Short mmCIF file of C-alpha atoms and ligand atoms in Angstrom, two decimals:
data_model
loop_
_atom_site.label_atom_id
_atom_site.label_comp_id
_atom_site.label_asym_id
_atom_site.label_seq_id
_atom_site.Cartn_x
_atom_site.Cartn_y
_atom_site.Cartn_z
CA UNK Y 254 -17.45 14.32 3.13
CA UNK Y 255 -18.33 13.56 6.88
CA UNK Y 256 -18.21 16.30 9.11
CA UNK Y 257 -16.63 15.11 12.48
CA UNK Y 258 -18.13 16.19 15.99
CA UNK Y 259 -18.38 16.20 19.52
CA UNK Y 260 -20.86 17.04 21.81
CA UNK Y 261 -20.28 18.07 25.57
CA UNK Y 262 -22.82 17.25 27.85
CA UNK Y 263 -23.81 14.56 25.27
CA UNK Y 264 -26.18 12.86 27.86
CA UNK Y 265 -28.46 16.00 28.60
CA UNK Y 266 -31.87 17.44 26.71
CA UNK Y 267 -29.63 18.85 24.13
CA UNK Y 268 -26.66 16.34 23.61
CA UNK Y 269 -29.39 13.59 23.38
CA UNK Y 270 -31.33 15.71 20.49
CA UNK Y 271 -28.35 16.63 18.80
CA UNK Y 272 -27.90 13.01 18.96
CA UNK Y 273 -30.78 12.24 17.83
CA UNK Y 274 -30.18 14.14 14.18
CA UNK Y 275 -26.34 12.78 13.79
CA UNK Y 276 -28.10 9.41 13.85
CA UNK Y 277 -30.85 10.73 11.18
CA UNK Y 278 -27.57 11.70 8.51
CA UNK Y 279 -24.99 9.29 9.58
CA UNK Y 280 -23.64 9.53 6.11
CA UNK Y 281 -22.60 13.48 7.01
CA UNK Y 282 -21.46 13.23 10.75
CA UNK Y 283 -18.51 11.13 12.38
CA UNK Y 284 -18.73 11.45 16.38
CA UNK Y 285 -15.29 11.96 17.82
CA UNK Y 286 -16.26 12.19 21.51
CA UNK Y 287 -19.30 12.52 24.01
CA UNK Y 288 -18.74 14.01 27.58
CA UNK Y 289 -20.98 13.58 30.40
CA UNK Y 290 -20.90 14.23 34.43
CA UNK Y 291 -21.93 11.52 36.67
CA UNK Y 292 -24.73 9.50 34.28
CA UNK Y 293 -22.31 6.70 33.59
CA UNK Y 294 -24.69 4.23 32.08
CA UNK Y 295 -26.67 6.99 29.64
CA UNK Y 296 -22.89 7.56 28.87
CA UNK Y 297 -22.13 4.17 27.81
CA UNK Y 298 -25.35 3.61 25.82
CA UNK Y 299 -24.92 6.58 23.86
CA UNK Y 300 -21.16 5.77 23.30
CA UNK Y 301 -22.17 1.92 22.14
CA UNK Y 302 -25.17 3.34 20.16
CA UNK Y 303 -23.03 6.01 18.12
CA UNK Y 304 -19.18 4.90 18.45
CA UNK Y 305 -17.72 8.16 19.20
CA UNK Y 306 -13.65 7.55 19.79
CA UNK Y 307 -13.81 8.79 23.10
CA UNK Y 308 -16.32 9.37 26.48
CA UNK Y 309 -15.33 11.33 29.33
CA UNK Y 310 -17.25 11.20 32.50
CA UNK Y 311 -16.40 14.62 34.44
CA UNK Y 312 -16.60 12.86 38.11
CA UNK Y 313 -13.59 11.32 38.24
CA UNK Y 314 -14.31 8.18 40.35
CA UNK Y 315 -16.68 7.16 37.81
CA UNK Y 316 -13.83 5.92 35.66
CA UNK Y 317 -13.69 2.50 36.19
CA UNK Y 318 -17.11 1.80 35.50
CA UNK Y 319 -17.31 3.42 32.24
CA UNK Y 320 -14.07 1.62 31.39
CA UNK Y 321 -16.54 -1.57 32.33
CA UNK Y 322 -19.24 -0.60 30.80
CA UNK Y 323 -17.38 0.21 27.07
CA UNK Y 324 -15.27 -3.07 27.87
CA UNK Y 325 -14.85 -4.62 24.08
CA UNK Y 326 -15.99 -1.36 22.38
CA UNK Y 327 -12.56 -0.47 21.61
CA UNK Y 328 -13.78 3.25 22.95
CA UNK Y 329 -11.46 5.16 25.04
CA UNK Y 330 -12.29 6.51 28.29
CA UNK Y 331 -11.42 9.35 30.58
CA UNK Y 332 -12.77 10.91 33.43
CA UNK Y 333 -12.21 14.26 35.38
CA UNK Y 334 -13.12 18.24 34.63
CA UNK Y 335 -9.42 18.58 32.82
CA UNK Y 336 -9.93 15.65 30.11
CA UNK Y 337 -13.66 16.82 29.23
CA UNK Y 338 -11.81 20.64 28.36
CA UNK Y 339 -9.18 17.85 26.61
CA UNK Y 340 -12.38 16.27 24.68
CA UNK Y 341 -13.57 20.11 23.88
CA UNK Y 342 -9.86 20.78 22.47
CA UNK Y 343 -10.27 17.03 20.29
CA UNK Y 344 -10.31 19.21 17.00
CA UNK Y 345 -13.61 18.11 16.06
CA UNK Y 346 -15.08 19.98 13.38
CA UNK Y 347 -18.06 20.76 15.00
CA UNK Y 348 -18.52 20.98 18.61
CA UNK Y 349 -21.76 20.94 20.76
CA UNK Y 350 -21.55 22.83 23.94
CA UNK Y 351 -24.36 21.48 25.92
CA UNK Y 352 -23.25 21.31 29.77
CA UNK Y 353 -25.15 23.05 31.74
CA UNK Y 354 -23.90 26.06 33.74
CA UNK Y 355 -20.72 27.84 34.56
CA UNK Y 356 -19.05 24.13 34.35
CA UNK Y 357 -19.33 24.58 30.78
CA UNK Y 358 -16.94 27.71 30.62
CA UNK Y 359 -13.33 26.03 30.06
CA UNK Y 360 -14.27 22.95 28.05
CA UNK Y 361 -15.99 25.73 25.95
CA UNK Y 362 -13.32 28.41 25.59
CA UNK Y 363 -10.95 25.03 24.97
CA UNK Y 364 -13.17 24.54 22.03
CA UNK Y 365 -13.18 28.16 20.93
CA UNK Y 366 -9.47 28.03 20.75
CA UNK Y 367 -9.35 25.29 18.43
CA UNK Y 368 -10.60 27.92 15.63
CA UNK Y 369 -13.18 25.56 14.57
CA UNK Y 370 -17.08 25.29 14.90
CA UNK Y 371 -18.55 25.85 18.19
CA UNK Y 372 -22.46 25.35 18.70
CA UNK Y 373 -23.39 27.29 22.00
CA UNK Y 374 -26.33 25.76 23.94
CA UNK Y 375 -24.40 26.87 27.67
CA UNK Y 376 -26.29 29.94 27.79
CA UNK Y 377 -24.55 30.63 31.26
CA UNK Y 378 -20.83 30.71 30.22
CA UNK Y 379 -22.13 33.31 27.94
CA UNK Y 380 -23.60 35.45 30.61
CA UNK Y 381 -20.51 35.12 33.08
CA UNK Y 382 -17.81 35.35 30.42
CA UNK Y 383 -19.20 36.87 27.27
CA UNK Y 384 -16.42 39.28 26.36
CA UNK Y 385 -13.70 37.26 26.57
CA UNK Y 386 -15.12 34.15 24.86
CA UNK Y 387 -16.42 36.77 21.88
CA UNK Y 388 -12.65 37.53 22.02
CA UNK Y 389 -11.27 34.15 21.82
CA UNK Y 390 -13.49 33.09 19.13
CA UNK Y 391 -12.12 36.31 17.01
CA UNK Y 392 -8.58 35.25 17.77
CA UNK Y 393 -8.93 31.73 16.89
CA UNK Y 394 -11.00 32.65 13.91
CA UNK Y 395 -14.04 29.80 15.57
CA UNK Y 396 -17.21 30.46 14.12
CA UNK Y 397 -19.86 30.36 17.02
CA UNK Y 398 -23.32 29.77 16.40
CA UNK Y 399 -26.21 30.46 18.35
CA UNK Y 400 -28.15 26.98 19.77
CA UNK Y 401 -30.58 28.63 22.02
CA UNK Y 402 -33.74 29.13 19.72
CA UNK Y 403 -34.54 32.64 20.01
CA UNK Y 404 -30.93 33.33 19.48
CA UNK Y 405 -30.33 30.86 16.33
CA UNK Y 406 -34.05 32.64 15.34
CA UNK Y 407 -32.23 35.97 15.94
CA UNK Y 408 -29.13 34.43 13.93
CA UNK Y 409 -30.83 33.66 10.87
CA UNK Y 410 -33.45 37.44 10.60
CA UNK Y 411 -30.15 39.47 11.55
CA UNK Y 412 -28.10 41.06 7.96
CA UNK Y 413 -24.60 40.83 9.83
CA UNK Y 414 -22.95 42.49 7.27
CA UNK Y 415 -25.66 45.78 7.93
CA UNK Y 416 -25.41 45.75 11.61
CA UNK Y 417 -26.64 49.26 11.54
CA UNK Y 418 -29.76 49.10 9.63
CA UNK Y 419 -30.96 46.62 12.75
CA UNK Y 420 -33.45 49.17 15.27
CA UNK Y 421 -34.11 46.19 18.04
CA UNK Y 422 -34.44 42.66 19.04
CA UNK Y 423 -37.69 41.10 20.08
CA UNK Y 424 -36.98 37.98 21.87
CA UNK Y 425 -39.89 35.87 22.93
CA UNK Y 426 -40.76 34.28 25.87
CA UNK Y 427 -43.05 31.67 26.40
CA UNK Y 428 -44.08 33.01 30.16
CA UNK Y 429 -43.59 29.44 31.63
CA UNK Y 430 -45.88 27.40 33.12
CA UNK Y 431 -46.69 30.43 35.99
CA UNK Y 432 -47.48 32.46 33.50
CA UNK Y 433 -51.28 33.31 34.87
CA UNK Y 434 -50.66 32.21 38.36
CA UNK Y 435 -51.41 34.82 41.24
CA UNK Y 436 -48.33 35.77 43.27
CA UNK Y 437 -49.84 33.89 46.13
CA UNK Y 438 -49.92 30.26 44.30
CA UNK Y 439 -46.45 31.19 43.06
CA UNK Y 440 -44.92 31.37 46.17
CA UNK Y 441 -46.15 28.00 47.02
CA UNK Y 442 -45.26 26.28 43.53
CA UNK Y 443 -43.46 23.13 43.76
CA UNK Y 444 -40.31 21.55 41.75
CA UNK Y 445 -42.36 19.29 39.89
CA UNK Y 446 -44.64 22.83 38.75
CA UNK Y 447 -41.69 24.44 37.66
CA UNK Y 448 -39.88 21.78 36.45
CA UNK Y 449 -43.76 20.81 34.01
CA UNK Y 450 -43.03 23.57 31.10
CA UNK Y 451 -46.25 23.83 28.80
CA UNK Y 452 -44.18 23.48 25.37
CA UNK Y 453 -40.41 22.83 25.71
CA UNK Y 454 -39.04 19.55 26.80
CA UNK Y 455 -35.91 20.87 28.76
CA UNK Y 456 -33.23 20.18 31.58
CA UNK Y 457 -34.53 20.70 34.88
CA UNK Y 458 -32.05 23.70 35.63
CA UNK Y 459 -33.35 25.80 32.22
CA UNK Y 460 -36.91 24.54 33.12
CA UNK Y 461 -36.96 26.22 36.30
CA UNK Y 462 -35.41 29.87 34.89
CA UNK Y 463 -38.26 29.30 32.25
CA UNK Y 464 -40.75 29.49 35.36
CA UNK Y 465 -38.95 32.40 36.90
CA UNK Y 466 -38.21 33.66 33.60
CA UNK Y 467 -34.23 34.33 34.61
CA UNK Y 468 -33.99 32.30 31.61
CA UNK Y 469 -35.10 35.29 29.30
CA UNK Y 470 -32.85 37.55 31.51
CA UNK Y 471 -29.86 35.74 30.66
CA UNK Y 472 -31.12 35.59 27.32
CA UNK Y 473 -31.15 39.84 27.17
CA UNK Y 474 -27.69 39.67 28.24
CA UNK Y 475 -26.52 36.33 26.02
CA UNK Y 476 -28.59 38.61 23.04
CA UNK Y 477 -26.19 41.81 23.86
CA UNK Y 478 -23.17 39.22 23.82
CA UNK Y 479 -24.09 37.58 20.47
CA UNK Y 480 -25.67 40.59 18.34
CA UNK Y 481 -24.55 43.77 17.87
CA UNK Y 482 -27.44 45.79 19.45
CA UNK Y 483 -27.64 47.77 22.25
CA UNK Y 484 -29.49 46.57 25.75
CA UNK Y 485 -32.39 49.16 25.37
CA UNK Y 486 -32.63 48.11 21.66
CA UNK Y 487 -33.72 44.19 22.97
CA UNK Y 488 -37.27 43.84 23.69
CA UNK Y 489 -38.90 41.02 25.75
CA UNK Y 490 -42.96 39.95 24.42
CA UNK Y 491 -44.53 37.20 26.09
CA UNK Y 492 -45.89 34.70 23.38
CA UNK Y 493 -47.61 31.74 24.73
CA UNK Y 494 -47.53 29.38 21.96
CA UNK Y 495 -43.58 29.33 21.74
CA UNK Y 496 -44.08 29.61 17.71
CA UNK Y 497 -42.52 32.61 16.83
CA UNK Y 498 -39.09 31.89 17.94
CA UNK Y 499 -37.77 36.16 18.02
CA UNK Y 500 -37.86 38.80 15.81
CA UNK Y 501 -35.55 41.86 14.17
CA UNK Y 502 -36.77 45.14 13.31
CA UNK Y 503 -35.01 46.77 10.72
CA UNK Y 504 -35.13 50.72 10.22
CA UNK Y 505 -37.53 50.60 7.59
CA UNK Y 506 -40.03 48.77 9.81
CA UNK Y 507 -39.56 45.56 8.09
CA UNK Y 508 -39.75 43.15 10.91
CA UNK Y 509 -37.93 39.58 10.21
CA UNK Y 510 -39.26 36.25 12.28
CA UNK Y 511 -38.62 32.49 12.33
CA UNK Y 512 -41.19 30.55 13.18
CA UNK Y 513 -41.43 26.75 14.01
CA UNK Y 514 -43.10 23.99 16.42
CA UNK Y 515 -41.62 24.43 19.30
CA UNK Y 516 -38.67 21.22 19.40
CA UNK Y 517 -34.70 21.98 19.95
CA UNK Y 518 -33.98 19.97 16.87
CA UNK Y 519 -34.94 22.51 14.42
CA UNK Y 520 -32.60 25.00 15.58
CA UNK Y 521 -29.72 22.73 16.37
CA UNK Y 522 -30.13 21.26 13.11
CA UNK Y 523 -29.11 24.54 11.76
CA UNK Y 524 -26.15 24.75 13.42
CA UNK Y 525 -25.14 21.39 12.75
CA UNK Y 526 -25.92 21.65 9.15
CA UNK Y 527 -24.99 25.59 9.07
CA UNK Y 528 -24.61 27.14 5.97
CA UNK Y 529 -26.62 23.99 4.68
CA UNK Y 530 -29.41 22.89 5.74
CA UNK Y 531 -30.75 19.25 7.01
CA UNK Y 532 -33.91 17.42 7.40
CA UNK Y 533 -35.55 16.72 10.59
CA UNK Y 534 -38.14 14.81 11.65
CA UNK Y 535 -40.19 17.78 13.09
CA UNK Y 536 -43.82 18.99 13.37
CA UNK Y 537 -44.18 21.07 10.74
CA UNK Y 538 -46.29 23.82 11.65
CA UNK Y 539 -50.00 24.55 10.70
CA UNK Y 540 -50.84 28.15 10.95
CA UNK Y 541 -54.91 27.68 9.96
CA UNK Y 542 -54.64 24.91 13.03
CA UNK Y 543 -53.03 27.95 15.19
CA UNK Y 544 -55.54 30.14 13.96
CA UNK Y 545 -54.14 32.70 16.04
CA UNK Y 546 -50.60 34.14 18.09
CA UNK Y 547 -51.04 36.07 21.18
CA UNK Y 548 -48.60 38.39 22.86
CA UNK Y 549 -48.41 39.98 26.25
CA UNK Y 550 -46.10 42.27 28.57
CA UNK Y 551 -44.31 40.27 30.99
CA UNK Y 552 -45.33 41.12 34.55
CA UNK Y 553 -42.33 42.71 36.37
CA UNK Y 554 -44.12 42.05 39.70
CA UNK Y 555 -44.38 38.64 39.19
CA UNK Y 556 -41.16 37.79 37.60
CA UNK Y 557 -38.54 40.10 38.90
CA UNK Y 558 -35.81 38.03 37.49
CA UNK Y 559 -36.35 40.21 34.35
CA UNK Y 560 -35.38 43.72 36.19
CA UNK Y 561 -32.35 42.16 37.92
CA UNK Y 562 -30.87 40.97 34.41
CA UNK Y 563 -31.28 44.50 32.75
CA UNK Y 564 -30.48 45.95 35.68
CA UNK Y 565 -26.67 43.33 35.87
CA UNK Y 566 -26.68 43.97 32.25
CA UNK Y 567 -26.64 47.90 32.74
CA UNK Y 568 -23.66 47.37 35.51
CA UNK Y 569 -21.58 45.13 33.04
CA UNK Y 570 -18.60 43.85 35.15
CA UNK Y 571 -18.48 41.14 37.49
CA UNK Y 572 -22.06 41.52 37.78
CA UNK Y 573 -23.51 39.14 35.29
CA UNK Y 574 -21.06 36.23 36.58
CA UNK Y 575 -22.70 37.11 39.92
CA UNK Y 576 -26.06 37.03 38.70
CA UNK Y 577 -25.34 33.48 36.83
CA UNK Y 578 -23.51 32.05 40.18
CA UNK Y 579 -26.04 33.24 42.61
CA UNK Y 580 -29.09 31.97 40.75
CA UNK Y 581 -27.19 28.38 39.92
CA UNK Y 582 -27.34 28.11 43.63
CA UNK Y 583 -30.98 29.71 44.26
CA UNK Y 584 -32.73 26.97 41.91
CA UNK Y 585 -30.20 23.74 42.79
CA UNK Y 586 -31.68 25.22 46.37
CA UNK Y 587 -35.43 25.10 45.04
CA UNK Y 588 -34.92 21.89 43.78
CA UNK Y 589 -33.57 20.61 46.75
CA UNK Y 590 -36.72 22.01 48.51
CA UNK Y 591 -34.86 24.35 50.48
CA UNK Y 592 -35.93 27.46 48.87
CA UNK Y 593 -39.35 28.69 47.76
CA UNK Y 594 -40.09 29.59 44.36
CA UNK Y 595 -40.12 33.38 45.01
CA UNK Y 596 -36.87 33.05 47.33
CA UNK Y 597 -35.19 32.27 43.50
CA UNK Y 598 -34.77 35.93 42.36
CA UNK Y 599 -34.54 37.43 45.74
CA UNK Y 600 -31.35 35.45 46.75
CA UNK Y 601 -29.96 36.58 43.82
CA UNK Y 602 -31.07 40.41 44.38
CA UNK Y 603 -29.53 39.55 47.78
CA UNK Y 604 -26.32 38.48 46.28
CA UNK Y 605 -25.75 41.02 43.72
CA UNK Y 606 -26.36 43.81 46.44
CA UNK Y 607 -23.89 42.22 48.79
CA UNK Y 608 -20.33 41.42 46.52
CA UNK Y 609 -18.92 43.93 43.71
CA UNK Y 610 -15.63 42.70 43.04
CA UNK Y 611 -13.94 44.23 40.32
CA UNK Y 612 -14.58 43.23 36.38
CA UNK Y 613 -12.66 39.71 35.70
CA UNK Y 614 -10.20 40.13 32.94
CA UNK Y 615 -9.60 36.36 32.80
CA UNK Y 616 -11.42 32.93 32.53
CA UNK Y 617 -9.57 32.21 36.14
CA UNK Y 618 -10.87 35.52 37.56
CA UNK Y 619 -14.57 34.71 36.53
CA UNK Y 620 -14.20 31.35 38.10
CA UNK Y 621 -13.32 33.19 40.91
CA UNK Y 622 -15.89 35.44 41.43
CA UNK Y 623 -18.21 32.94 40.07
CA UNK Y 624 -17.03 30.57 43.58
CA UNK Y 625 -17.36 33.68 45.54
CA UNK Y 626 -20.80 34.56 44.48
CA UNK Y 627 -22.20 30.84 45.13
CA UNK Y 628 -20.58 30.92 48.58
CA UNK Y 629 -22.30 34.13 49.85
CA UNK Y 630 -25.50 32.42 47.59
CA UNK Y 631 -24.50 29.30 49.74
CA UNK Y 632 -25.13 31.36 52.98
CA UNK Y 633 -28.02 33.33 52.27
CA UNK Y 634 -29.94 30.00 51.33
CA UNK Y 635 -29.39 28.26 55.09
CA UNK Y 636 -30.73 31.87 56.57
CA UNK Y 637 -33.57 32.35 54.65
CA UNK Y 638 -34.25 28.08 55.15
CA UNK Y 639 -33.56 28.68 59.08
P1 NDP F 279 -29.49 18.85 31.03
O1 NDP F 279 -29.53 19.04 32.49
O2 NDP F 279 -30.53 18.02 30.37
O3 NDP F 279 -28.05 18.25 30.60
C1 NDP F 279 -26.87 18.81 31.07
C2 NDP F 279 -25.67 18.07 30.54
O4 NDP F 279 -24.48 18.62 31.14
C3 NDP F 279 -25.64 16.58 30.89
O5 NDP F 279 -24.96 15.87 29.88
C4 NDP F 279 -24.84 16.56 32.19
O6 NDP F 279 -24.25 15.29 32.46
C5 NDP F 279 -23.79 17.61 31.87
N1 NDP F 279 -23.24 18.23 33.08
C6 NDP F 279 -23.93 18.71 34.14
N2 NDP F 279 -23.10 19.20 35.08
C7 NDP F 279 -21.84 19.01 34.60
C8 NDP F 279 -20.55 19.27 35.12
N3 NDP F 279 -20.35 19.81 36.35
N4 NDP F 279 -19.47 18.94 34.36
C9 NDP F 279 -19.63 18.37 33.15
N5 NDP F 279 -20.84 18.09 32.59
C10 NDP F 279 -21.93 18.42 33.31
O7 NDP F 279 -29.45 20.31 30.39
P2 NDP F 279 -30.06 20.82 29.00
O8 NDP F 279 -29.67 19.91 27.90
O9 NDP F 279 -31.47 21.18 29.19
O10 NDP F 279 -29.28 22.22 28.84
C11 NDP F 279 -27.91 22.27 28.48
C12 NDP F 279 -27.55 23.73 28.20
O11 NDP F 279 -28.30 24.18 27.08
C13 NDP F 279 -27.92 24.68 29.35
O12 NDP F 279 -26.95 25.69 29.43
C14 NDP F 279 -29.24 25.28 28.91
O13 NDP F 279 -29.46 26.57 29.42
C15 NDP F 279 -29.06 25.32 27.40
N6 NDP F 279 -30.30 25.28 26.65
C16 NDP F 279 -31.12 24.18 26.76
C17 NDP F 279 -32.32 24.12 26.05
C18 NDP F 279 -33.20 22.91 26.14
O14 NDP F 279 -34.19 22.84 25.42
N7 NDP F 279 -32.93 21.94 26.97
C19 NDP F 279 -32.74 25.23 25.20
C20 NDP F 279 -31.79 26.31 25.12
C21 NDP F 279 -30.62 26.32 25.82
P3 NDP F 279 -25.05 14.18 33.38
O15 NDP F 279 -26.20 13.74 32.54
O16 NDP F 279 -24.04 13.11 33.59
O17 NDP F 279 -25.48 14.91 34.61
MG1 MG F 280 -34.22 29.90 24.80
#
């Protein structure tokens, strides 16, 4: 029997991998729609290449060329932020949240709510609304499943039924491709430096919080989200070579890793295959070829991003939406060229210093705070640029 999916933000680094393995088993998958924002013709390809029922382009004035481009496909199309949370709600089976940032949040709590399978890649609707999408998955009875590797790695070491016998989390980090810079050369790194990451083929957003490493602080906090372990009980180890993907250690000292090349489709094809497993046409790693793995401490000087994540995750609140918001804006600014590299984690310090609204108790009252943090973010950016 087919299992029947769709796969939001079906036109990025992740919806084009997960893509890539539907097409691999066609005989077990049936696409029932693909969402993307404003890549129209990537949309259309991917919609002739794998027939999905539906494609939704989020910018709304898009429509009428996607309904050109599908013209004859018999495909339905739709466009605006309200029908891709209608695509999330489509009762697929399976559903691939891969848009990147808070604009993932509804279409992925409308999927949640459906009580079926939701595969998280959308790290950063985790961070700003964690509790109350944990909440509506245990209400709707959805089984979520970690995409991010160190979390699906996590996901398949951790005994869920024996929470308790767990004494910490080890998630990895590569270090990025700054990983050995001096502060100096840092401060003058470019987009296109940031953007180059030494082992994971990525989104340019997730590339550059792999260069500040923000992307491992909102990892802490998506870990605390996901697993039941405390924030002082998650370690971060630098590990250069991106194959050991995180670790458990149990209270016996056993410690539990999954290892593999370093490629998205390995863990995504265990969520998309979860509790079976799938080929894929991965590297399959050579440990004499390795020869050897080597570990570091990440440098808080350097990479501050990691302090102002524990610290957000210590605060709980509205202050890991703020942290989320704020740094959205800091690297769309450093990619614009109208922040340095360094100015990334201080906005955000600046941000989370200045606004402490009360904790949201609602997917409207993250939004807002999550509007009010990128304004003041908004700001801060033209005065540090002026
Ligand atoms: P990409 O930038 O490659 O793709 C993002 C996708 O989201 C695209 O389909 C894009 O559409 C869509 N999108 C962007 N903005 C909006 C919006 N406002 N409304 C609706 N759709 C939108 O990102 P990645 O695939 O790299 O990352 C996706 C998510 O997965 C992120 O949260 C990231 O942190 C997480 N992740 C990614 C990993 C990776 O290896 N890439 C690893 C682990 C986690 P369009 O193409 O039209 O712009
Ligand atoms: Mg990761």
């Amino acid at each position: 029997m087919s299992r029947s999916v769709t796969i939001l933000g079906a036109t990025g680094s992740v919806g084009r991998s997960t893509l890539d393995l539907v097409a691999r088993a066609a005989d077990r998958f049936e696409v029932v729609a693909l969402t993307a924002h404003r890549d129209v013709a990537g949309l259309a390809e991917l919609a002739r290449r794998h027939r999905p029922k539906l494609a939704v382009i989020g910018d709304a004035g898009l429509l009428g060329e996607l309904r050109a481009a599908l013209a004859g496909t018999g495909i339905e199309a739709a466009a605006g932020e309200g029908a891709i949370a209608d695509a999330a709600a489509s009762g697929a089976e399976w559903t691939m949240a891969a848009i990147v940032g808070t604009a993932g949040l509804k279409p992925v709590m409308r999927a949640l709510e459906g009580g079926r399978t939701v595969a998280l890649a959308n790290k950063e609707a985790l961070v700003s609304a964690g509790a109350l999408m944990i909440q509506a998955a245990a209400a709707s009875g959805a089984t979520l499943l970690p995409v991010d590797s160190e979390h699906n790695a996590i996901f398949q070491c951790f005994d869920r039924a024996r929470p308790e016998s767990v004494r910490r989390i080890i998630l990895t980090a590569s270090g990025g491709p700054f990983r050995d810079w001096p502060i100096e050369q840092m401060r003058a790194a470019t987009p296109d430096q940031a953007v180059a990451h030494p082992n994971w083929s990525m989104g340019a957003k997730i590339s550059v919080d792999s260069a500040t490493l923000m992307n491992k602080g909102l990892e802490l906090i998506e870990a605390h989200r996901l697993f039941p372990v405390g924030a002082e009980a998650i370690e971060i180890v630098v590990h250069p070579q991106s194959v050991i993907h995180s670790l458990v250690e149990y209270v016996d000292g056993s410690v539990l890793a999954q290892l593999g090349a370093p490629d998205m489709r390995v863990p995504i094809a265990h969520t998309l295959a979860w509790p079976e497993r799938m080929e894929t046409p991965c590297q399959r790693l050579d440990l004499v070829a390795i020869g050897a793995l080597a570990f570091e401490a990440p440098d808080p000087v350097r990479f501050p991003a990691l302090r102002l994540a524990r610290e957000t995750l210590a605060a709980g609140g509205a202050k890991p939406a703020i942290l989320n918001a704020a740094n959205e804006i800091a690297v769309a600014s450093f990619l614009e060229r109208r922040l340095g590299f360094l100015d990334i984690a201080s906005l955000v310090g600046e941000v989370l210093a200045r606004f402490d609204p009360p904790a949201p108790t609602s997917i409207d009252a993250v939004l807002e705070i999550d509007g009010e943090a990128r304004r003041v973010a908004a700001a801060l950016t033209g005065k540090i640029h002026a």
